[in-house]
């Protein structure tokens, strides 16, 4: 099956690389607006095929969406990352225009496509795709929770001084420094609540480092991260193409779930061949409910800056 990745920059190329390395897709089409860029990234990646042992065909195009026709999944990574001194409104203005145009092109050539939205501010960009694409809501999935949960597990394992494969945990609500909600009450180490191992101070450290995980990397790298975002997307794409029905926290259009409607927020969901197969409602503590509501309020304010 064919997967399109729009934006052949840091995150888009990483998505293409992880998808190809896992060898579950027939073809990955990279699209970029920069002349020759997607073609170059595709060629470079294809020259790793014999070295890394994958058969996925990777092609690139400068904006020719006819090459994306018949895609089962399309990933939108096109847009600019947040830079110091830039207002939220400016970021939304630039990325919303790009995401809207890209969505129209994708749907024109692949009317049954499932779209994974990565561009930031992601919860608002996912909302924009819902409002402009005409696609059913099970076919639009924002990527944030998969990445933030991986960062949560990284920090949990660090604090517990144990292998990452021993820990489990999930981050829901908004994909933002303040709106992320790492569910400490439900995190486990081999089935045992982590709260039995970590005191309040260590729990607060893990939560805070998870929430600023992206900002920490942006400071170190001078730009936002790409390996973990690309890997997170590849897990979501694989769950759709292989119908794995994995439970993954994603930014989804809510219709009463978690007490919210007409907003995209991170919640756990079963992701399979039909895209979003089921939103899973887990019981939140009163404190978690309050944080979820605060995150929703902040995302609604950003959504208010959208112009359709
Ligand atoms: P980048 O600058 O490396 O790549 C973006 C690419 O999009 C560039 O190659 C650019 O030429 C291309 N592009 C711009 N307009 C386009 C258009 N109209 N059509 C096709 N291509 C177009 O940026 P990077 O680091 O890859 O980040 C991409 C986006 O992903 C940013 O908005 C960033 O904030 C977001 N992001 C989201 C994450 C998440 O968890 N949801 C994680 C990491 C990044």
mmCIF file of C-alpha atoms and ligand atoms in Angstrom:
data_model
loop_
_atom_site.group_PDB
_atom_site.id
_atom_site.type_symbol
_atom_site.label_atom_id
_atom_site.label_comp_id
_atom_site.label_asym_id
_atom_site.label_seq_id
_atom_site.Cartn_x
_atom_site.Cartn_y
_atom_site.Cartn_z
ATOM 1 C CA UNK A 1 0.000 0.000 0.000
ATOM 2 C CA UNK A 2 1.054 3.565 -0.700
ATOM 3 C CA UNK A 3 1.890 6.163 1.945
ATOM 4 C CA UNK A 4 2.416 9.843 1.162
ATOM 5 C CA UNK A 5 4.527 12.069 3.380
ATOM 6 C CA UNK A 6 4.161 15.785 2.680
ATOM 7 C CA UNK A 7 7.177 17.795 3.760
ATOM 8 C CA UNK A 8 10.538 16.147 3.135
ATOM 9 C CA UNK A 9 12.232 18.109 5.916
ATOM 10 C CA UNK A 10 13.595 16.718 9.173
ATOM 11 C CA UNK A 11 10.401 15.045 10.401
ATOM 12 C CA UNK A 12 9.077 13.999 6.975
ATOM 13 C CA UNK A 13 12.327 12.304 5.959
ATOM 14 C CA UNK A 14 12.523 10.552 9.337
ATOM 15 C CA UNK A 15 8.929 9.287 8.865
ATOM 16 C CA UNK A 16 9.825 7.944 5.408
ATOM 17 C CA UNK A 17 12.984 6.311 6.723
ATOM 18 C CA UNK A 18 11.287 4.505 9.633
ATOM 19 C CA UNK A 19 8.355 3.393 7.471
ATOM 20 C CA UNK A 20 10.741 1.984 4.864
ATOM 21 C CA UNK A 21 13.031 0.343 7.443
ATOM 22 C CA UNK A 22 10.048 -1.531 8.901
ATOM 23 C CA UNK A 23 9.266 -2.850 5.407
ATOM 24 C CA UNK A 24 5.450 -2.916 5.677
ATOM 25 C CA UNK A 25 4.534 -0.408 2.927
ATOM 26 C CA UNK A 26 4.860 -0.946 -0.826
ATOM 27 C CA UNK A 27 5.639 2.705 -1.565
ATOM 28 C CA UNK A 28 6.364 5.985 0.197
ATOM 29 C CA UNK A 29 5.898 9.189 -1.824
ATOM 30 C CA UNK A 30 7.667 12.247 -0.433
ATOM 31 C CA UNK A 31 6.272 15.641 -1.466
ATOM 32 C CA UNK A 32 7.909 18.995 -0.888
ATOM 33 C CA UNK A 33 7.554 22.495 -2.252
ATOM 34 C CA UNK A 34 11.319 23.066 -2.454
ATOM 35 C CA UNK A 35 12.474 22.212 -5.990
ATOM 36 C CA UNK A 36 14.196 18.818 -6.147
ATOM 37 C CA UNK A 37 14.308 18.394 -2.365
ATOM 38 C CA UNK A 38 11.863 15.485 -2.040
ATOM 39 C CA UNK A 39 13.403 13.795 -5.078
ATOM 40 C CA UNK A 40 16.850 14.118 -3.484
ATOM 41 C CA UNK A 41 15.725 12.785 -0.090
ATOM 42 C CA UNK A 42 13.943 9.883 -1.797
ATOM 43 C CA UNK A 43 17.025 8.990 -3.840
ATOM 44 C CA UNK A 44 19.313 9.160 -0.805
ATOM 45 C CA UNK A 45 16.930 6.965 1.214
ATOM 46 C CA UNK A 46 16.567 4.487 -1.672
ATOM 47 C CA UNK A 47 20.334 4.132 -1.718
ATOM 48 C CA UNK A 48 20.099 2.787 1.858
ATOM 49 C CA UNK A 49 17.672 0.016 0.762
ATOM 50 C CA UNK A 50 20.298 -2.584 -0.130
ATOM 51 C CA UNK A 51 22.280 -1.668 2.984
ATOM 52 C CA UNK A 52 19.340 -1.750 5.367
ATOM 53 C CA UNK A 53 17.420 -4.562 3.695
ATOM 54 C CA UNK A 54 14.060 -3.042 2.785
ATOM 55 C CA UNK A 55 11.959 -3.312 -0.363
ATOM 56 C CA UNK A 56 9.718 -0.276 0.132
ATOM 57 C CA UNK A 57 9.986 1.996 -2.904
ATOM 58 C CA UNK A 58 10.570 5.661 -1.997
ATOM 59 C CA UNK A 59 9.908 8.342 -4.594
ATOM 60 C CA UNK A 60 9.886 12.123 -4.404
ATOM 61 C CA UNK A 61 8.054 14.926 -6.157
ATOM 62 C CA UNK A 62 8.088 18.710 -6.127
ATOM 63 C CA UNK A 63 4.392 19.308 -5.671
ATOM 64 C CA UNK A 64 2.991 16.877 -8.261
ATOM 65 C CA UNK A 65 0.142 15.385 -6.256
ATOM 66 C CA UNK A 66 -0.927 13.081 -9.085
ATOM 67 C CA UNK A 67 1.992 10.928 -7.876
ATOM 68 C CA UNK A 68 0.236 10.528 -4.511
ATOM 69 C CA UNK A 69 -2.974 9.119 -6.055
ATOM 70 C CA UNK A 70 -4.405 6.103 -4.276
ATOM 71 C CA UNK A 71 -2.587 6.672 -0.975
ATOM 72 C CA UNK A 72 -4.009 4.719 1.958
ATOM 73 C CA UNK A 73 -2.344 7.114 4.432
ATOM 74 C CA UNK A 74 -0.925 10.623 4.061
ATOM 75 C CA UNK A 75 1.220 12.303 6.704
ATOM 76 C CA UNK A 76 1.318 16.106 6.794
ATOM 77 C CA UNK A 77 4.636 17.410 8.135
ATOM 78 C CA UNK A 78 4.856 20.489 5.903
ATOM 79 C CA UNK A 79 5.154 23.801 7.678
ATOM 80 C CA UNK A 80 7.513 25.735 9.846
ATOM 81 C CA UNK A 81 8.564 24.876 13.377
ATOM 82 C CA UNK A 82 8.073 27.517 16.086
ATOM 83 C CA UNK A 83 11.006 29.957 16.348
ATOM 84 C CA UNK A 84 11.914 32.414 19.110
ATOM 85 C CA UNK A 85 10.167 35.739 18.695
ATOM 86 C CA UNK A 86 7.359 34.369 16.575
ATOM 87 C CA UNK A 87 3.803 34.863 17.785
ATOM 88 C CA UNK A 88 1.343 32.002 17.895
ATOM 89 C CA UNK A 89 -0.887 33.866 15.445
ATOM 90 C CA UNK A 90 1.936 34.132 12.911
ATOM 91 C CA UNK A 91 2.697 30.423 13.232
ATOM 92 C CA UNK A 92 -0.917 29.497 12.778
ATOM 93 C CA UNK A 93 -1.240 31.878 9.863
ATOM 94 C CA UNK A 94 1.673 30.285 7.994
ATOM 95 C CA UNK A 95 1.068 26.636 8.856
ATOM 96 C CA UNK A 96 -2.718 26.794 8.539
ATOM 97 C CA UNK A 97 -2.384 28.055 4.968
ATOM 98 C CA UNK A 98 0.056 25.261 4.125
ATOM 99 C CA UNK A 99 -1.952 22.521 5.855
ATOM 100 C CA UNK A 100 -5.208 23.624 4.221
ATOM 101 C CA UNK A 101 -3.703 23.673 0.722
ATOM 102 C CA UNK A 102 -1.885 20.365 1.198
ATOM 103 C CA UNK A 103 -5.060 18.701 2.529
ATOM 104 C CA UNK A 104 -7.076 19.785 -0.524
ATOM 105 C CA UNK A 105 -4.414 18.387 -2.868
ATOM 106 C CA UNK A 106 -4.223 15.088 -0.991
ATOM 107 C CA UNK A 107 -7.986 14.522 -0.890
ATOM 108 C CA UNK A 108 -8.334 15.437 -4.582
ATOM 109 C CA UNK A 109 -6.063 12.543 -5.579
ATOM 110 C CA UNK A 110 -6.852 10.098 -2.750
ATOM 111 C CA UNK A 111 -10.488 10.628 -1.696
ATOM 112 C CA UNK A 112 -10.357 7.688 0.741
ATOM 113 C CA UNK A 113 -7.093 8.707 2.378
ATOM 114 C CA UNK A 114 -6.452 8.622 6.133
ATOM 115 C CA UNK A 115 -4.561 11.768 7.137
ATOM 116 C CA UNK A 116 -2.059 11.941 9.988
ATOM 117 C CA UNK A 117 -1.419 15.556 10.987
ATOM 118 C CA UNK A 118 2.008 16.404 12.413
ATOM 119 C CA UNK A 119 2.477 20.128 11.650
ATOM 120 C CA UNK A 120 2.191 22.426 14.664
ATOM 121 C CA UNK A 121 0.250 23.674 16.489
ATOM 122 C CA UNK A 122 -0.869 20.091 15.899
ATOM 123 C CA UNK A 123 -4.208 19.946 17.784
ATOM 124 C CA UNK A 124 -5.356 23.056 15.932
ATOM 125 C CA UNK A 125 -4.001 21.844 12.574
ATOM 126 C CA UNK A 126 -5.899 18.548 13.039
ATOM 127 C CA UNK A 127 -9.045 20.587 13.784
ATOM 128 C CA UNK A 128 -8.446 22.589 10.601
ATOM 129 C CA UNK A 129 -8.186 19.392 8.534
ATOM 130 C CA UNK A 130 -11.514 18.239 10.017
ATOM 131 C CA UNK A 131 -13.154 21.531 9.087
ATOM 132 C CA UNK A 132 -11.787 21.753 5.537
ATOM 133 C CA UNK A 133 -11.156 18.249 4.148
ATOM 134 C CA UNK A 134 -14.670 16.793 3.983
ATOM 135 C CA UNK A 135 -13.240 13.498 5.273
ATOM 136 C CA UNK A 136 -15.099 11.491 7.929
ATOM 137 C CA UNK A 137 -13.742 11.996 11.420
ATOM 138 C CA UNK A 138 -12.269 8.493 11.703
ATOM 139 C CA UNK A 139 -9.862 9.428 8.898
ATOM 140 C CA UNK A 140 -8.120 12.374 10.542
ATOM 141 C CA UNK A 141 -5.581 11.657 13.261
ATOM 142 C CA UNK A 142 -3.232 14.106 14.948
ATOM 143 C CA UNK A 143 0.188 12.824 16.047
ATOM 144 C CA UNK A 144 1.283 14.053 19.457
ATOM 145 C CA UNK A 145 0.391 11.531 22.148
ATOM 146 C CA UNK A 146 2.478 8.734 20.622
ATOM 147 C CA UNK A 147 5.572 10.934 20.775
ATOM 148 C CA UNK A 148 4.799 12.482 24.160
ATOM 149 C CA UNK A 149 4.117 9.026 25.645
ATOM 150 C CA UNK A 150 7.487 7.782 24.339
ATOM 151 C CA UNK A 151 9.124 10.771 26.015
ATOM 152 C CA UNK A 152 7.177 10.016 29.223
ATOM 153 C CA UNK A 153 8.445 6.409 29.176
ATOM 154 C CA UNK A 154 11.991 7.645 28.604
ATOM 155 C CA UNK A 155 11.775 9.894 31.668
ATOM 156 C CA UNK A 156 10.043 7.197 33.767
ATOM 157 C CA UNK A 157 12.797 4.675 32.999
ATOM 158 C CA UNK A 158 15.418 7.300 33.806
ATOM 159 C CA UNK A 159 13.844 8.032 37.212
ATOM 160 C CA UNK A 160 13.246 4.334 37.961
ATOM 161 C CA UNK A 161 16.722 3.376 36.715
ATOM 162 C CA UNK A 162 15.206 0.512 34.741
ATOM 163 C CA UNK A 163 14.962 -0.521 31.067
ATOM 164 C CA UNK A 164 12.418 1.442 29.023
ATOM 165 C CA UNK A 165 10.713 -1.833 28.011
ATOM 166 C CA UNK A 166 9.785 -2.341 31.684
ATOM 167 C CA UNK A 167 7.652 0.802 31.837
ATOM 168 C CA UNK A 168 4.310 1.768 30.373
ATOM 169 C CA UNK A 169 2.594 5.125 30.407
ATOM 170 C CA UNK A 170 0.489 7.478 28.371
ATOM 171 C CA UNK A 171 0.214 11.215 27.733
ATOM 172 C CA UNK A 172 -3.144 12.705 26.749
ATOM 173 C CA UNK A 173 -4.782 16.161 26.349
ATOM 174 C CA UNK A 174 -2.938 18.830 24.323
ATOM 175 C CA UNK A 175 0.345 18.607 22.425
ATOM 176 C CA UNK A 176 1.799 21.688 24.109
ATOM 177 C CA UNK A 177 4.203 22.426 26.948
ATOM 178 C CA UNK A 178 1.395 23.406 29.295
ATOM 179 C CA UNK A 179 -1.473 21.254 28.005
ATOM 180 C CA UNK A 180 0.207 17.843 28.078
ATOM 181 C CA UNK A 181 -1.158 15.449 30.681
ATOM 182 C CA UNK A 182 1.169 12.566 31.558
ATOM 183 C CA UNK A 183 -1.036 10.038 33.358
ATOM 184 C CA UNK A 184 1.214 9.264 36.327
ATOM 185 C CA UNK A 185 -1.652 7.551 38.176
ATOM 186 C CA UNK A 186 -1.814 4.892 35.450
ATOM 187 C CA UNK A 187 1.886 4.484 34.618
ATOM 188 C CA UNK A 188 3.345 1.100 35.486
ATOM 189 C CA UNK A 189 6.628 -0.759 35.814
ATOM 190 C CA UNK A 190 5.971 -4.373 34.870
ATOM 191 C CA UNK A 191 2.345 -3.955 35.937
ATOM 192 C CA UNK A 192 3.109 -2.269 39.279
ATOM 193 C CA UNK A 193 2.055 1.411 39.612
ATOM 194 C CA UNK A 194 5.148 3.625 39.345
ATOM 195 C CA UNK A 195 3.751 5.683 42.216
ATOM 196 C CA UNK A 196 4.926 2.822 44.444
ATOM 197 C CA UNK A 197 8.531 3.463 43.383
ATOM 198 C CA UNK A 198 8.693 7.229 42.842
ATOM 199 C CA UNK A 199 8.157 9.845 45.556
ATOM 200 C CA UNK A 200 6.204 13.039 44.845
ATOM 201 C CA UNK A 201 9.354 14.977 43.942
ATOM 202 C CA UNK A 202 10.467 12.386 41.376
ATOM 203 C CA UNK A 203 6.955 12.156 39.936
ATOM 204 C CA UNK A 204 6.892 15.944 39.511
ATOM 205 C CA UNK A 205 10.318 15.810 37.814
ATOM 206 C CA UNK A 206 9.160 13.144 35.337
ATOM 207 C CA UNK A 207 5.951 15.047 34.559
ATOM 208 C CA UNK A 208 7.731 18.340 34.018
ATOM 209 C CA UNK A 209 10.538 16.881 31.874
ATOM 210 C CA UNK A 210 7.934 15.073 29.750
ATOM 211 C CA UNK A 211 5.949 18.246 29.187
ATOM 212 C CA UNK A 212 8.991 20.265 28.117
ATOM 213 C CA UNK A 213 10.496 17.320 26.197
ATOM 214 C CA UNK A 214 10.167 19.054 22.828
ATOM 215 C CA UNK A 215 11.473 22.377 24.136
ATOM 216 C CA UNK A 216 14.489 20.676 25.735
ATOM 217 C CA UNK A 217 15.441 19.147 22.390
ATOM 218 C CA UNK A 218 14.807 22.359 20.463
ATOM 219 C CA UNK A 219 17.249 24.097 22.800
ATOM 220 C CA UNK A 220 19.887 21.364 22.330
ATOM 221 C CA UNK A 221 19.434 20.936 18.572
ATOM 222 C CA UNK A 222 18.616 24.500 17.537
ATOM 223 C CA UNK A 223 15.521 23.106 15.815
ATOM 224 C CA UNK A 224 12.817 20.653 16.768
ATOM 225 C CA UNK A 225 13.404 16.906 17.019
ATOM 226 C CA UNK A 226 12.884 14.413 14.202
ATOM 227 C CA UNK A 227 13.890 10.838 15.165
ATOM 228 C CA UNK A 228 11.208 10.219 17.794
ATOM 229 C CA UNK A 229 8.507 12.122 15.855
ATOM 230 C CA UNK A 230 9.295 10.039 12.752
ATOM 231 C CA UNK A 231 9.255 6.799 14.740
ATOM 232 C CA UNK A 232 5.951 7.752 16.395
ATOM 233 C CA UNK A 233 4.350 8.395 13.005
ATOM 234 C CA UNK A 234 5.681 5.095 11.647
ATOM 235 C CA UNK A 235 3.986 3.166 14.471
ATOM 236 C CA UNK A 236 0.666 4.856 13.654
ATOM 237 C CA UNK A 237 1.026 4.218 9.908
ATOM 238 C CA UNK A 238 1.935 0.571 10.570
ATOM 239 C CA UNK A 239 -1.093 0.086 12.828
ATOM 240 C CA UNK A 240 -3.308 1.326 9.968
ATOM 241 C CA UNK A 241 -1.645 -0.536 7.089
ATOM 242 C CA UNK A 242 -1.274 -3.799 9.020
ATOM 243 C CA UNK A 243 -4.602 -3.346 10.879
ATOM 244 C CA UNK A 244 -2.803 -3.912 14.178
ATOM 245 C CA UNK A 245 -5.521 -2.093 16.137
ATOM 246 C CA UNK A 246 -2.956 -0.727 18.571
ATOM 247 C CA UNK A 247 -4.176 1.612 21.290
ATOM 248 C CA UNK A 248 -2.359 4.884 20.687
ATOM 249 C CA UNK A 249 -3.056 8.320 22.184
ATOM 250 C CA UNK A 250 -3.868 10.622 19.241
ATOM 251 C CA UNK A 251 -5.437 14.023 18.737
ATOM 252 C CA UNK A 252 -8.991 13.242 17.634
ATOM 253 C CA UNK A 253 -12.216 15.150 17.053
ATOM 254 C CA UNK A 254 -14.273 14.663 20.197
ATOM 255 C CA UNK A 255 -18.030 14.414 20.235
ATOM 256 C CA UNK A 256 -18.836 14.240 23.932
ATOM 257 C CA UNK A 257 -15.957 11.942 24.890
ATOM 258 C CA UNK A 258 -14.062 13.204 27.929
ATOM 259 C CA UNK A 259 -16.755 15.891 28.263
ATOM 260 C CA UNK A 260 -15.578 17.788 25.153
ATOM 261 C CA UNK A 261 -17.024 18.429 21.700
ATOM 262 C CA UNK A 262 -15.909 20.183 18.523
ATOM 263 C CA UNK A 263 -12.243 20.086 19.458
ATOM 264 C CA UNK A 264 -9.238 17.863 18.678
ATOM 265 C CA UNK A 265 -7.432 16.660 21.786
ATOM 266 C CA UNK A 266 -5.178 13.751 22.665
ATOM 267 C CA UNK A 267 -7.090 10.682 23.828
ATOM 268 C CA UNK A 268 -6.370 6.950 23.614
ATOM 269 C CA UNK A 269 -7.854 5.239 20.578
ATOM 270 C CA UNK A 270 -7.734 1.970 18.678
ATOM 271 C CA UNK A 271 -5.978 2.646 15.367
ATOM 272 C CA UNK A 272 -6.534 0.144 12.566
ATOM 273 C CA UNK A 273 -7.390 -0.239 8.883
ATOM 274 C CA UNK A 274 -10.314 2.197 9.226
ATOM 275 C CA UNK A 275 -8.213 4.830 10.944
ATOM 276 C CA UNK A 276 -9.795 5.635 14.300
ATOM 277 C CA UNK A 277 -11.744 2.471 15.166
ATOM 278 C CA UNK A 278 -12.726 3.453 18.704
ATOM 279 C CA UNK A 279 -11.991 6.214 21.193
ATOM 280 C CA UNK A 280 -11.214 4.607 24.543
ATOM 281 C CA UNK A 281 -12.583 6.420 27.576
ATOM 282 C CA UNK A 282 -10.482 5.766 30.641
ATOM 283 C CA UNK A 283 -11.426 6.941 34.121
ATOM 284 C CA UNK A 284 -9.510 10.077 35.099
ATOM 285 C CA UNK A 285 -8.938 11.323 38.637
ATOM 286 C CA UNK A 286 -10.549 14.664 39.539
ATOM 287 C CA UNK A 287 -7.162 16.392 39.243
ATOM 288 C CA UNK A 288 -6.604 14.850 35.788
ATOM 289 C CA UNK A 289 -10.107 15.904 34.666
ATOM 290 C CA UNK A 290 -9.361 19.469 35.716
ATOM 291 C CA UNK A 291 -6.071 19.479 33.788
ATOM 292 C CA UNK A 292 -7.799 18.017 30.714
ATOM 293 C CA UNK A 293 -10.383 20.821 30.849
ATOM 294 C CA UNK A 294 -7.696 23.497 31.215
ATOM 295 C CA UNK A 295 -5.863 22.060 28.192
ATOM 296 C CA UNK A 296 -9.105 22.063 26.191
ATOM 297 C CA UNK A 297 -9.710 25.711 27.031
ATOM 298 C CA UNK A 298 -6.246 26.692 25.807
ATOM 299 C CA UNK A 299 -6.624 24.716 22.537
ATOM 300 C CA UNK A 300 -10.041 26.337 21.929
ATOM 301 C CA UNK A 301 -8.410 29.754 22.222
ATOM 302 C CA UNK A 302 -5.814 28.811 19.585
ATOM 303 C CA UNK A 303 -8.527 27.317 17.357
ATOM 304 C CA UNK A 304 -10.254 30.693 17.581
ATOM 305 C CA UNK A 305 -7.352 32.196 15.623
ATOM 306 C CA UNK A 306 -8.141 30.018 12.596
ATOM 307 C CA UNK A 307 -9.663 31.615 9.557
ATOM 308 C CA UNK A 308 -11.481 29.167 7.287
HETATM 309 P P1 LIG B 1 11.407 21.306 8.313
HETATM 310 O O1 LIG B 1 11.515 22.766 8.079
HETATM 311 O O2 LIG B 1 12.641 20.491 8.436
HETATM 312 O O3 LIG B 1 10.512 20.634 7.144
HETATM 313 C C1 LIG B 1 9.313 21.168 6.689
HETATM 314 C C2 LIG B 1 9.259 20.929 5.187
HETATM 315 O O4 LIG B 1 7.958 21.334 4.721
HETATM 316 C C3 LIG B 1 10.288 21.746 4.405
HETATM 317 O O5 LIG B 1 11.123 20.887 3.631
HETATM 318 C C4 LIG B 1 9.441 22.656 3.516
HETATM 319 O O6 LIG B 1 10.029 22.910 2.240
HETATM 320 C C5 LIG B 1 8.160 21.838 3.400
HETATM 321 N N1 LIG B 1 6.993 22.627 2.977
HETATM 322 C C6 LIG B 1 6.648 23.876 3.345
HETATM 323 N N2 LIG B 1 5.507 24.244 2.706
HETATM 324 C C7 LIG B 1 5.126 23.197 1.934
HETATM 325 C C8 LIG B 1 4.034 22.955 1.051
HETATM 326 N N3 LIG B 1 3.089 23.884 0.840
HETATM 327 N N4 LIG B 1 3.972 21.773 0.425
HETATM 328 C C9 LIG B 1 4.919 20.809 0.623
HETATM 329 N N5 LIG B 1 5.985 20.990 1.451
HETATM 330 C C10 LIG B 1 6.081 22.159 2.098
HETATM 331 O O7 LIG B 1 10.495 21.154 9.636
HETATM 332 P P2 LIG B 1 10.354 19.850 10.542
HETATM 333 O O8 LIG B 1 11.333 19.902 11.632
HETATM 334 O O9 LIG B 1 10.306 18.662 9.649
HETATM 335 O O10 LIG B 1 8.917 20.099 11.200
HETATM 336 C C11 LIG B 1 7.756 20.062 10.408
HETATM 337 C C12 LIG B 1 6.523 20.400 11.239
HETATM 338 O O11 LIG B 1 6.285 19.341 12.172
HETATM 339 C C13 LIG B 1 6.637 21.677 12.076
HETATM 340 O O12 LIG B 1 5.422 22.383 12.062
HETATM 341 C C14 LIG B 1 6.946 21.154 13.467
HETATM 342 O O13 LIG B 1 6.591 22.064 14.473
HETATM 343 C C15 LIG B 1 6.096 19.903 13.469
HETATM 344 N N6 LIG B 1 6.437 18.893 14.462
HETATM 345 C C16 LIG B 1 5.401 18.258 15.095
HETATM 346 C C17 LIG B 1 5.619 17.253 16.000
HETATM 347 C C18 LIG B 1 4.455 16.576 16.652
HETATM 348 O O14 LIG B 1 4.657 15.808 17.598
HETATM 349 N N7 LIG B 1 3.228 16.779 16.188
HETATM 350 C C19 LIG B 1 7.001 16.838 16.351
HETATM 351 C C20 LIG B 1 8.023 17.534 15.610
HETATM 352 C C21 LIG B 1 7.732 18.533 14.703
#
